[in-house]
Tab-separated table of C-alpha atoms and ligand atoms in Angstrom:
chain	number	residue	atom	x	y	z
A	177	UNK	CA	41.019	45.366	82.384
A	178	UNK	CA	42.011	45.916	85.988
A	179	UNK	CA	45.004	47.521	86.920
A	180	UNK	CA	46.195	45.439	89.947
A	181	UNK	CA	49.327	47.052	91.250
A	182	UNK	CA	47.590	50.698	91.878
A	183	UNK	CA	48.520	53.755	94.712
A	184	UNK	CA	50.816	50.731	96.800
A	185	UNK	CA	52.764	49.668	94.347
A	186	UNK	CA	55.724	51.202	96.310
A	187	UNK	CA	58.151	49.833	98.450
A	188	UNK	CA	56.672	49.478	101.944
A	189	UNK	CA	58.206	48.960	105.666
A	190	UNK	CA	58.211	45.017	104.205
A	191	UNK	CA	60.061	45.495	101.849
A	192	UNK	CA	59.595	43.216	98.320
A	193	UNK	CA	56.520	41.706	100.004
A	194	UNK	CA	54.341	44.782	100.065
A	195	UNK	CA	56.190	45.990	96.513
A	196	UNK	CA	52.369	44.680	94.218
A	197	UNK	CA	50.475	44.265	96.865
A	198	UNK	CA	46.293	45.845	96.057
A	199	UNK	CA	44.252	46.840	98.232
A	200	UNK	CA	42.005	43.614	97.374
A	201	UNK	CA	44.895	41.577	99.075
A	202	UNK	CA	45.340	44.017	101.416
A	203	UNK	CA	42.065	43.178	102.845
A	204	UNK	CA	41.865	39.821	101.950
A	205	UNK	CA	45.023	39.114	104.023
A	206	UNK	CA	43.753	40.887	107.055
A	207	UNK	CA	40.831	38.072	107.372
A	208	UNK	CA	43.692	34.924	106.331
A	209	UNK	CA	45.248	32.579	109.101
A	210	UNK	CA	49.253	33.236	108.994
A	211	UNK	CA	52.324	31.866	109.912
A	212	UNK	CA	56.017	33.183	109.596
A	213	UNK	CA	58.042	32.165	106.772
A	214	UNK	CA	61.511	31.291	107.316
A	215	UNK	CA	62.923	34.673	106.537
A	216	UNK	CA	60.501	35.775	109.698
A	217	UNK	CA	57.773	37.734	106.940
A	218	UNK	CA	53.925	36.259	107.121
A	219	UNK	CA	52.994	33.738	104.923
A	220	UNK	CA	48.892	33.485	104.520
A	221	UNK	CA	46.594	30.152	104.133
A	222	UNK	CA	44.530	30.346	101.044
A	223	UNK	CA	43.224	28.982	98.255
A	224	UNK	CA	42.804	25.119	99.498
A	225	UNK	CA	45.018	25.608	102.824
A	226	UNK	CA	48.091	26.562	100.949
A	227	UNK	CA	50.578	29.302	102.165
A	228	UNK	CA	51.342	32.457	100.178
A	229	UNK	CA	53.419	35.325	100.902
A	230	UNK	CA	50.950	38.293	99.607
A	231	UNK	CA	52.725	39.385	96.619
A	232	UNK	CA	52.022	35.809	95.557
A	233	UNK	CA	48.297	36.323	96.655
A	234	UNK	CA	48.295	39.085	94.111
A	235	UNK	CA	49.657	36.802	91.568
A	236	UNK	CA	47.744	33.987	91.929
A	237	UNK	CA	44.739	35.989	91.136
A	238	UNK	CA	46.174	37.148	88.392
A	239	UNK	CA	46.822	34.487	86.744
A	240	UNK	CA	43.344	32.702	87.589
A	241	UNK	CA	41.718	35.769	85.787
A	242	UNK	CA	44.038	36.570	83.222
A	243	UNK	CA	46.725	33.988	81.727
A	244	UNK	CA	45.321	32.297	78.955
A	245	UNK	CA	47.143	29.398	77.954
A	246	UNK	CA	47.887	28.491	74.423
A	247	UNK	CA	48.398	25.051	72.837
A	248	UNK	CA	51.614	25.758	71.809
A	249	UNK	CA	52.733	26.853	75.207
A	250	UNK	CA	55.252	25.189	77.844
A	251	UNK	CA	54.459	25.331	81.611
A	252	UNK	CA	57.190	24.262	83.991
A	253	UNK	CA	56.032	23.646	87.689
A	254	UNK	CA	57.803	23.211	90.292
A	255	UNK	CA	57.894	23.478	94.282
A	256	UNK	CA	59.999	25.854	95.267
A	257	UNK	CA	63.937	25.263	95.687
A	258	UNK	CA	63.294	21.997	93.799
A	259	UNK	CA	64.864	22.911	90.359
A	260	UNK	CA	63.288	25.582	89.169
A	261	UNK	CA	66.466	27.607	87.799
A	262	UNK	CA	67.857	24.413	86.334
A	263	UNK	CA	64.612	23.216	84.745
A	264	UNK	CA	64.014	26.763	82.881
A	265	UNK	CA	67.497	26.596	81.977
A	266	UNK	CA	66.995	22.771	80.296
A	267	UNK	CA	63.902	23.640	78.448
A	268	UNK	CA	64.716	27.281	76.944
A	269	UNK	CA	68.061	25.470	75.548
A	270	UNK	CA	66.139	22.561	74.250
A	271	UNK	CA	63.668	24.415	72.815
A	272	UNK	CA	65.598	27.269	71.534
A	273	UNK	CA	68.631	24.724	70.123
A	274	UNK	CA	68.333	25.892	66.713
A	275	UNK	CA	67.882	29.662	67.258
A	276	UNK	CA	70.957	30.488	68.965
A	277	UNK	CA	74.655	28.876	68.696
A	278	UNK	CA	75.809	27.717	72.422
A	279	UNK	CA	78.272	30.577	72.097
A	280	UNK	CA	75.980	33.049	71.628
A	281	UNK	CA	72.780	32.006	74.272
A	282	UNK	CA	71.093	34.022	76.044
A	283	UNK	CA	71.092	32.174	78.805
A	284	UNK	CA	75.221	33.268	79.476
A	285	UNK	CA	74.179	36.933	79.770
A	286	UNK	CA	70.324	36.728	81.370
A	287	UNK	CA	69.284	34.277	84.388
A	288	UNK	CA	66.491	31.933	83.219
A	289	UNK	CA	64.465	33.557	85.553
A	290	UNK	CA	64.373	36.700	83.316
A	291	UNK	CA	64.334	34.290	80.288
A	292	UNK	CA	61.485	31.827	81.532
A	293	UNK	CA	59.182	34.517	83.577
A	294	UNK	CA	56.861	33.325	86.701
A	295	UNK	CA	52.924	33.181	85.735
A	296	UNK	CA	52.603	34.012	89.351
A	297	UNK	CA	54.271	36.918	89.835
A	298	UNK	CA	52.588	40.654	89.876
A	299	UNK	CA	55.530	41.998	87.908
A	300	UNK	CA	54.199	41.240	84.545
A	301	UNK	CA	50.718	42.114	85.352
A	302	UNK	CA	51.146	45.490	86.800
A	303	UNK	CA	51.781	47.286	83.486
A	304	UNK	CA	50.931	45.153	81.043
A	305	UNK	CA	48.504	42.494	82.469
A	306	UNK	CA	49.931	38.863	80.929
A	307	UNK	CA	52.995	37.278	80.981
A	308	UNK	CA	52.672	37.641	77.637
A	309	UNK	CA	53.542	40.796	76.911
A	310	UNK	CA	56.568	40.601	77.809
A	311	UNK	CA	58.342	42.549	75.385
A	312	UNK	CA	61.053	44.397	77.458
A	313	UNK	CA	62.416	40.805	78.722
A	314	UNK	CA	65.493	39.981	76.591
A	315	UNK	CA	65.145	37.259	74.348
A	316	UNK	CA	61.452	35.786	75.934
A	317	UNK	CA	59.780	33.610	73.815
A	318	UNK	CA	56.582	34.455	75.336
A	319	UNK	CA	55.567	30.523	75.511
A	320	UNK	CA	57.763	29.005	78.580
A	321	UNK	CA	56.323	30.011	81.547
A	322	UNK	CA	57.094	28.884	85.012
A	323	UNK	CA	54.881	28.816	88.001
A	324	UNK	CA	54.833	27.204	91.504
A	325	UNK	CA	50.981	27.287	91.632
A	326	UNK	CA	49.578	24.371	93.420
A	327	UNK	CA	47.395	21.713	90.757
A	328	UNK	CA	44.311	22.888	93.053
A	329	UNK	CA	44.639	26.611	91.610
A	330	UNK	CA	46.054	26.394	88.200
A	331	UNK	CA	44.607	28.730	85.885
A	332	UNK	CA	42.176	26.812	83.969
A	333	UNK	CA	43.243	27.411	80.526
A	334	UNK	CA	46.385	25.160	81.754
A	335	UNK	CA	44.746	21.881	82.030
A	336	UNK	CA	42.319	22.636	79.436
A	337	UNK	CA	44.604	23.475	76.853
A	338	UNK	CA	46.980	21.154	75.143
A	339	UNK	CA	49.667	23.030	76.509
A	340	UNK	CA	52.565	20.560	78.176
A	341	UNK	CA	53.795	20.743	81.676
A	342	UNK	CA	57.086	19.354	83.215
A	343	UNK	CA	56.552	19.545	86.892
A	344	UNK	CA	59.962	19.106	88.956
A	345	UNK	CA	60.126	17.938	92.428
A	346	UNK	CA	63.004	16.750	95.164
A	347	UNK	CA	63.828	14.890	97.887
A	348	UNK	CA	61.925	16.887	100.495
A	349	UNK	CA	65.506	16.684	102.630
A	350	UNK	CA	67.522	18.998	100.267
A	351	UNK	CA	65.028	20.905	99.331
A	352	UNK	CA	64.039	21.475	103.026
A	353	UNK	CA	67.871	22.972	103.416
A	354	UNK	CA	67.803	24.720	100.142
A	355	UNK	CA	64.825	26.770	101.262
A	356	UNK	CA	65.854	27.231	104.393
A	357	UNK	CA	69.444	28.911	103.123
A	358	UNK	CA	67.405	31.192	100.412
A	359	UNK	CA	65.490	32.335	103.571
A	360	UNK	CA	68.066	32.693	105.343
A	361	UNK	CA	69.759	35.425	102.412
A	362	UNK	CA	66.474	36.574	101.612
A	363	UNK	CA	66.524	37.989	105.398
A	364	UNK	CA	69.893	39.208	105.534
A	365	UNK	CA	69.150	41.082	102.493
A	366	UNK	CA	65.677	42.247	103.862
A	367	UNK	CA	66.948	42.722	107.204
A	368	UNK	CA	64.696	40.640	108.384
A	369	UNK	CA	64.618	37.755	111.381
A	370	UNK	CA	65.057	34.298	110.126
A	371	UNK	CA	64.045	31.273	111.761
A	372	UNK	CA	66.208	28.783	113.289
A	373	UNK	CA	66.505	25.418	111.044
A	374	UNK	CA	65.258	24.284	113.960
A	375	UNK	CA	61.903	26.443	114.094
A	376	UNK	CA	61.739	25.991	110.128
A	377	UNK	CA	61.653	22.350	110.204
A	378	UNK	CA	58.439	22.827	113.107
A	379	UNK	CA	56.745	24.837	110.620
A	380	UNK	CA	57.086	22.428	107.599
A	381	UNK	CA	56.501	19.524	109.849
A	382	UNK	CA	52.862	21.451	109.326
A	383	UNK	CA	53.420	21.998	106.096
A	384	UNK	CA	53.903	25.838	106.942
A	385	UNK	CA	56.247	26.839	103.647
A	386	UNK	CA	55.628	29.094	100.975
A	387	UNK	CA	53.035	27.029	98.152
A	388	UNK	CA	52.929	24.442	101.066
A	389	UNK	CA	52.290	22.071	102.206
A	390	UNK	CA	55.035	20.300	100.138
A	391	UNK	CA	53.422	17.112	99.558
A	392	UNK	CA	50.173	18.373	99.156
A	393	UNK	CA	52.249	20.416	95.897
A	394	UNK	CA	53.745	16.863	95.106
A	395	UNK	CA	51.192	14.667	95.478
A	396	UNK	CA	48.854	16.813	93.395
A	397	UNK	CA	51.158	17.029	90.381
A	398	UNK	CA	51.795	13.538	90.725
A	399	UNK	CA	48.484	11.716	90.445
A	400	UNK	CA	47.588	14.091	87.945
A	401	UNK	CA	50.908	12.855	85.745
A	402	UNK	CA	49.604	9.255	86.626
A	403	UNK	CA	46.569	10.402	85.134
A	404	UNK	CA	47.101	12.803	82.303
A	405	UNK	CA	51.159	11.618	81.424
A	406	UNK	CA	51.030	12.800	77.738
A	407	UNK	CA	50.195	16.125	79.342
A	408	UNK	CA	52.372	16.263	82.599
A	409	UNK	CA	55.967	15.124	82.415
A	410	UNK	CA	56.986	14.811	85.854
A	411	UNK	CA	60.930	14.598	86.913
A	412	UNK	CA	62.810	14.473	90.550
A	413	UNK	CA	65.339	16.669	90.456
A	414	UNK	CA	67.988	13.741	91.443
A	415	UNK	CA	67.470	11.647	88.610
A	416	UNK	CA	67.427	14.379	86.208
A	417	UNK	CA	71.049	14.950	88.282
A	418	UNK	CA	72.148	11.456	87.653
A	419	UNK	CA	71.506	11.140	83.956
A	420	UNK	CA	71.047	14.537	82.698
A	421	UNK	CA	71.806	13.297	78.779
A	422	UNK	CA	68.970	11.140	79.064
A	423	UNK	CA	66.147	12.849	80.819
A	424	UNK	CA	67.280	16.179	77.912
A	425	UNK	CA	66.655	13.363	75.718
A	426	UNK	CA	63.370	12.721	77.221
A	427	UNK	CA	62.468	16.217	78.070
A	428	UNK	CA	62.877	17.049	74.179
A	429	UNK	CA	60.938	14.683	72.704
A	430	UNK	CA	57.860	15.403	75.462
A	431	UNK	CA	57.917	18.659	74.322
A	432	UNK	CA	57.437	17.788	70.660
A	433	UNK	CA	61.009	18.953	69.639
A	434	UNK	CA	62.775	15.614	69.631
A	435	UNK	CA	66.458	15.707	68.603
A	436	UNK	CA	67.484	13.959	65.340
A	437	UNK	CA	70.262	11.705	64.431
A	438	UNK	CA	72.807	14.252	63.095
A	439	UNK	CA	71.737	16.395	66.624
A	440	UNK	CA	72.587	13.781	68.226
A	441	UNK	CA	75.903	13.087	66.951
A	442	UNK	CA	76.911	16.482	66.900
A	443	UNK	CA	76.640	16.427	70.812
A	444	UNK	CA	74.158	18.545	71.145
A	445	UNK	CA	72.874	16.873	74.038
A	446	UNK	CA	76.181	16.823	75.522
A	447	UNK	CA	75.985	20.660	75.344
A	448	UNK	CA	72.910	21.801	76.660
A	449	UNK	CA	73.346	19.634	79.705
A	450	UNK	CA	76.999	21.336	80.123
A	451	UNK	CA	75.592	24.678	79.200
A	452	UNK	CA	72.520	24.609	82.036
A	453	UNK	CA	74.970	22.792	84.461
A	454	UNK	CA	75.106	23.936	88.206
A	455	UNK	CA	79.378	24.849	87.529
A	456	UNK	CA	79.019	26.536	84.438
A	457	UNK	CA	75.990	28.908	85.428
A	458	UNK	CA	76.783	30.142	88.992
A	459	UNK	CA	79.887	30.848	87.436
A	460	UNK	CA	78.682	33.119	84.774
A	461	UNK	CA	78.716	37.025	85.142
A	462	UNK	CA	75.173	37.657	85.406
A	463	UNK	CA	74.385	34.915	88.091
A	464	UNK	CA	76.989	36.760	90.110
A	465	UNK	CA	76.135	40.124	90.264
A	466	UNK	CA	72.225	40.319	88.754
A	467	UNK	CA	68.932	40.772	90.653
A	468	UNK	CA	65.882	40.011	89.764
A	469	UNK	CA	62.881	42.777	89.652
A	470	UNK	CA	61.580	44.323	91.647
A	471	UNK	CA	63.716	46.235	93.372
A	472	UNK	CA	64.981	44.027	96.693
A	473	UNK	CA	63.518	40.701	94.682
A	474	UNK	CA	66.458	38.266	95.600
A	475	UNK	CA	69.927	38.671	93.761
A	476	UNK	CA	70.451	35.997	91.145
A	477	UNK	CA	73.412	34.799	93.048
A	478	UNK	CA	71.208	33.374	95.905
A	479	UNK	CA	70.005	30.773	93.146
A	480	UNK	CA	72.955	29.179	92.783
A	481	UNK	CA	74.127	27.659	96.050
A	482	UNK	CA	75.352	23.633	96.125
A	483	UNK	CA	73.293	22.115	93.704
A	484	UNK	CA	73.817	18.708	95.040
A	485	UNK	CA	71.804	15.633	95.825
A	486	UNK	CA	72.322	14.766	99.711
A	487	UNK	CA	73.631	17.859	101.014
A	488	UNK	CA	71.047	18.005	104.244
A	489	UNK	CA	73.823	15.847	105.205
A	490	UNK	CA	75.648	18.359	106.856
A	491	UNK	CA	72.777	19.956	108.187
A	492	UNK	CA	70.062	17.619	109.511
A	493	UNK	CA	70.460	16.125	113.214
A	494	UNK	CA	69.244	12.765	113.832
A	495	UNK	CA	66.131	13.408	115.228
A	496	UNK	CA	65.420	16.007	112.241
A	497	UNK	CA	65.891	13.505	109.886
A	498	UNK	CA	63.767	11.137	112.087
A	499	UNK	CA	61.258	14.089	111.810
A	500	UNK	CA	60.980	14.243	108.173
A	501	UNK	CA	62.119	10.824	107.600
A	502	UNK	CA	58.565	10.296	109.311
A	503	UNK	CA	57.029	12.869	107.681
A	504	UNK	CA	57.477	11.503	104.338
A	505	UNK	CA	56.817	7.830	105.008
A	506	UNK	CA	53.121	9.223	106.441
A	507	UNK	CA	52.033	11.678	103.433
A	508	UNK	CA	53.766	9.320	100.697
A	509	UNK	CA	53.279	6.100	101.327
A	510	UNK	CA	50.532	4.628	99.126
A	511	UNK	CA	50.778	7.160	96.381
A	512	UNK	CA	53.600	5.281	94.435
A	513	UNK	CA	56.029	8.247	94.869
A	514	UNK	CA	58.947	7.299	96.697
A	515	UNK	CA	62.471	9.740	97.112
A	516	UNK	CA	66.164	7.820	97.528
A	517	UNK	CA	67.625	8.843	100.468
A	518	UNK	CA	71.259	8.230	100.429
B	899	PAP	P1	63.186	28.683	92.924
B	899	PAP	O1	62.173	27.599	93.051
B	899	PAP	O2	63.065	29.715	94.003
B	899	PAP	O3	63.281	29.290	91.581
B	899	PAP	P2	65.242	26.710	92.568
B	899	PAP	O4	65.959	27.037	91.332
B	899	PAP	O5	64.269	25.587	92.529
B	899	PAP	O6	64.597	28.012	93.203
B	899	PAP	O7	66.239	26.288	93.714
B	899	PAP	C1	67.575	26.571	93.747
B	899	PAP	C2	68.247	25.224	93.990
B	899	PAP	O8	68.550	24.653	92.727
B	899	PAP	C3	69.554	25.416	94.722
B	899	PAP	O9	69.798	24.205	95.410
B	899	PAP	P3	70.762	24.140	96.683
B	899	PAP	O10	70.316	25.197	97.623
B	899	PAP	O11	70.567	22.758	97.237
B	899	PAP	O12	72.134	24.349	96.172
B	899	PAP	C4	70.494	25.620	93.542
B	899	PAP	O13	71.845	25.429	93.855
B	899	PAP	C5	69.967	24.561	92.590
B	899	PAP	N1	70.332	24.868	91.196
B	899	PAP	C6	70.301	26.063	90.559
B	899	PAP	N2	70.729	25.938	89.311
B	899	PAP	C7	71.034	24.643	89.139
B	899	PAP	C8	71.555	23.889	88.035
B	899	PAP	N3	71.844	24.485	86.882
B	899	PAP	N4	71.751	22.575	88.209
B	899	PAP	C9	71.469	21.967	89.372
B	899	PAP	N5	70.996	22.614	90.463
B	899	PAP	C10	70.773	23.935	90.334
């Protein structure tokens, strides 16, 4: 099998972005349209006219030649900044209820990132070429998985396995600001030029994001729920805010794990949705002062920032929200999906 993170798997002048990058995406990107992401690095148009950053490139291809879903397996998709954290954190506790006392999970010492690991990311193909073997993460279970592919280029095996898949999305408002304030640290940290909010919302007004356009992301995970629901379970990040209890509920019994009576008068409900709660895990230790790999990926800390519905509030303008207000009335309307705005 290929080795894909060869001579330039080093840190590079780019920092993080050039960290996997091969010399196949080396050249590839040289030929790609780009665009700056909000933390002022290239993003790259791709596979169906989304946008990458390269190290994503890298693990894209990856996983279209190499992850090979199981049956058994769990696949949580999301867009980016639209729940991801939260959503890994819901399923490893639901599915992992009986292996671990709430005292004792691993999900108060490790961030679910290292717990739930990316499909798409180089990482766990450079050495050992699957997600899979993942052996040196702490407690994986080597069958949740989390990606932000687009539908368009999902590995295969995904959709042609019986695997499940909860896809998350949110209102494209707050999760407009929430990218726009992880770009913003990601740049700080990278030293790096971010974009103005005002020059970020011009790009996503074109749907320039990373794994954007946004409701291109949406709107394919949608229709294919509409089409394939006993295979996609798909949540807005909002409602799975307003009643967390019963969308755990829901999430369980999706996923084949269902809770039973006696589960559910012990409160076990009660105490994964307490346990995976915004307060309780930017509080804890590890989402404080961790980082993810590779060296200069983004501290765990920068995943944790409001985790509120509604807070583009305090950040849109009126004619911003006018902007994406529009935005979202032309790419939605007539697809049945439809986001509150409060
Ligand atoms: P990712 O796609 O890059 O992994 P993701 O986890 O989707 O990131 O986005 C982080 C957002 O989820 C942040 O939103 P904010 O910027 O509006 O605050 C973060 O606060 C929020 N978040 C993280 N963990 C939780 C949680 N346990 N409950 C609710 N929201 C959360």
């Amino acid at each position: 099998m290929e080795k894909l993170a060869t001579g330039s798997q080093q840190k590079a002048s780019n920092g993080v972005q050039d960290y996997y990058l091969t010399d196949e995406v080396r050249q590839l990107i040289s030929t790609l349209p780009r665009e700056k992401d909000f933390d002022g690095t290239y993003l790259y148009q791709y596979q169906e006219g989304f946008w990458y950053r390269p190290t994503y490139i890298v693990g894209i291809l990856s996983a279209q030649r190499h992850f090979q879903a199981r049956d058994d397996d769990i696949i949580l998709i999301t867009y980016p900044k639209s729940g991801t954290t939260w959503l890994k954190a819901l399923t490893y506790a639901i599915v992992h209820r009986s292996h671990y006392a709430f005292e004792h999970s691993p999900l108060l010492t490790a961030n679910p990132h290292e717990l739930v690991p990316f499909i798409d990311h180089p990482a766990y193909y450079s050495e050992n070429h699957c997600p899979r073997n993942l052996e040196h993460l702490p407690n994986s279970t080597h069958s949740i998985f989390g990606t932000h592919i687009p539908y368009p280029s999902i590995p295969r095996s995904i959709m042609n396995s019986n695997c499940r898949i909860v896809y998350m999305c949110r209102n494209p408002l707050d999760q407009f600001i929430s990218y726009w304030h992880f770009m913003v640290k990601i740049a700080q940290d990278r030293e790096t030029e971010p974009l103005s909010l005002e020059e970020a919302l011009e790009r996503v007004s074109h749907g320039i994001q990373g794994f954007g356009p946004s409701w291109e992301h949406v709107l394919g995970y949608w229709r294919a729920s509409l089409e394939n629901p006993n295979k996609i379970l798909f949540l807005k990040y909002e409602d799975v805010m307003e009643d967390t209890l019963f969308y755990v509920k829901k999430m369980a019994e999706f996923l084949g794990c269902p809770f039973s009576s006696v589960e559910e008068n012990q409160g076990v409900i009660e105490e994964i949705s307490k346990l995976c709660s915004f307060e309780n895990m930017k509080d804890l230790e590890v989402n404080k002062t961790g980082r993810l790999v590779p060296p200069g990926a983004p501290k765990n800390s920068f995943f944790f920032r409001e985790g509120k519905v509604g807070d583009w509030t305090n950040y849109l303008t009126s004619p911003m929200l006018e902007c994406l207000k529009n935005l979202m009335e032309e790419k939605f309307s007539g697809s049945g999906l439809t986001f509150r705005i409060t």
